Coordinates of C-alpha atoms in Angstrom, one line a residue:
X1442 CA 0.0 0.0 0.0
X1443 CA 0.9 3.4 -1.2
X1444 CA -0.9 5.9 0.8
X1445 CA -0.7 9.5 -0.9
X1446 CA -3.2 13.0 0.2
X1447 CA -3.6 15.6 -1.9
X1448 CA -5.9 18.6 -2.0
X1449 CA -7.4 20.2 -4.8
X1450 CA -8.9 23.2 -5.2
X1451 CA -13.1 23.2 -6.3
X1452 CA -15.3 25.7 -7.3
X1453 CA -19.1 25.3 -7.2
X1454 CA -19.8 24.0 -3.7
X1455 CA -22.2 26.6 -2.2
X1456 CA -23.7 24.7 1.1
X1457 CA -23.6 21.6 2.8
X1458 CA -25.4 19.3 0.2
X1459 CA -22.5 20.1 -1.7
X1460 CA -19.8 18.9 0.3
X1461 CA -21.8 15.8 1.5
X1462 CA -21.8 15.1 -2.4
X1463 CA -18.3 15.6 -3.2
X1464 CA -17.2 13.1 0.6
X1465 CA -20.3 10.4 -1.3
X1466 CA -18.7 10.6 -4.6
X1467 CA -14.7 10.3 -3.5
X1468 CA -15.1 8.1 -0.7
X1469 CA -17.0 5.7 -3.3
X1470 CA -13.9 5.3 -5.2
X1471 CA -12.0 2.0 -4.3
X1472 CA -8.9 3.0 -2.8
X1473 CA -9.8 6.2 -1.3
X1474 CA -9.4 5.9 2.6
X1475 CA -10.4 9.5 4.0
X1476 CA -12.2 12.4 2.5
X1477 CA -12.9 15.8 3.7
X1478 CA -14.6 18.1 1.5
X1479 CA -14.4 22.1 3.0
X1480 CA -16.8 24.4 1.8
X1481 CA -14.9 27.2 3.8
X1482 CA -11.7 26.7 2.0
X1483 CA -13.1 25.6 -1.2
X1484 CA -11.1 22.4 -1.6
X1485 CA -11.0 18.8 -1.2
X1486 CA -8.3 17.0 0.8
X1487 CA -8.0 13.2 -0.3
X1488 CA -5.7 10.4 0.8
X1489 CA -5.9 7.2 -1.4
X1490 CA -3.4 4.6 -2.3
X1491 CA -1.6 5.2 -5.4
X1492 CA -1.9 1.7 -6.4
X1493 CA -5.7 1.6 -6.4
X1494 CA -6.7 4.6 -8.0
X1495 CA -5.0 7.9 -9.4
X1496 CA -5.1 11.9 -8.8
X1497 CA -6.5 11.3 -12.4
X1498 CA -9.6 9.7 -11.5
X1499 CA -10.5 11.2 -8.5
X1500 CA -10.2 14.7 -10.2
X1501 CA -12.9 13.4 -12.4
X1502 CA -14.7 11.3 -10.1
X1503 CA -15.0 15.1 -8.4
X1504 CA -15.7 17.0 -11.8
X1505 CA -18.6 14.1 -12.7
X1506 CA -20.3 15.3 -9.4
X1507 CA -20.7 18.3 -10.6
X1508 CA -17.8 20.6 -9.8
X1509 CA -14.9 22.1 -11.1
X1510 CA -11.2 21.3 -10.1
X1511 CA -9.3 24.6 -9.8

């Protein structure tokens, strides 16, 4: 196991709902093992393993939610 965190940057979250969606949609993906979504710092902080799943794919497994990576 590789573990790696990385936070990007979103825009588009406006209230709760919104976070709760991003955490659903990331923590969904195999490999991720913690999520938090911060609507007061606009971002997402995400630590996975590398050798389940890529920065790649959670980017877009964030974007297909709905938001933007910035």
């Amino acid at each position: 196991m590789s573990v790696q965190t990385l936070t990007f940057g979103i825009d588009g979250m406006t209230c709760i709902g919104c976070v709760n969606s991003v955490n659903k949609a990331v923590t969904a993906v195999n490999g991720v093992v913690n999520c938090k979504a911060s609507l007061d710092n606009a971002n997402v902080t995400i630590t996975f393993d590398d050798e389940l799943t890529s920065a790649d794919v959670l980017k877009e497994v964030v974007e297909d939610a709905g938001y933007d990576i910035i």
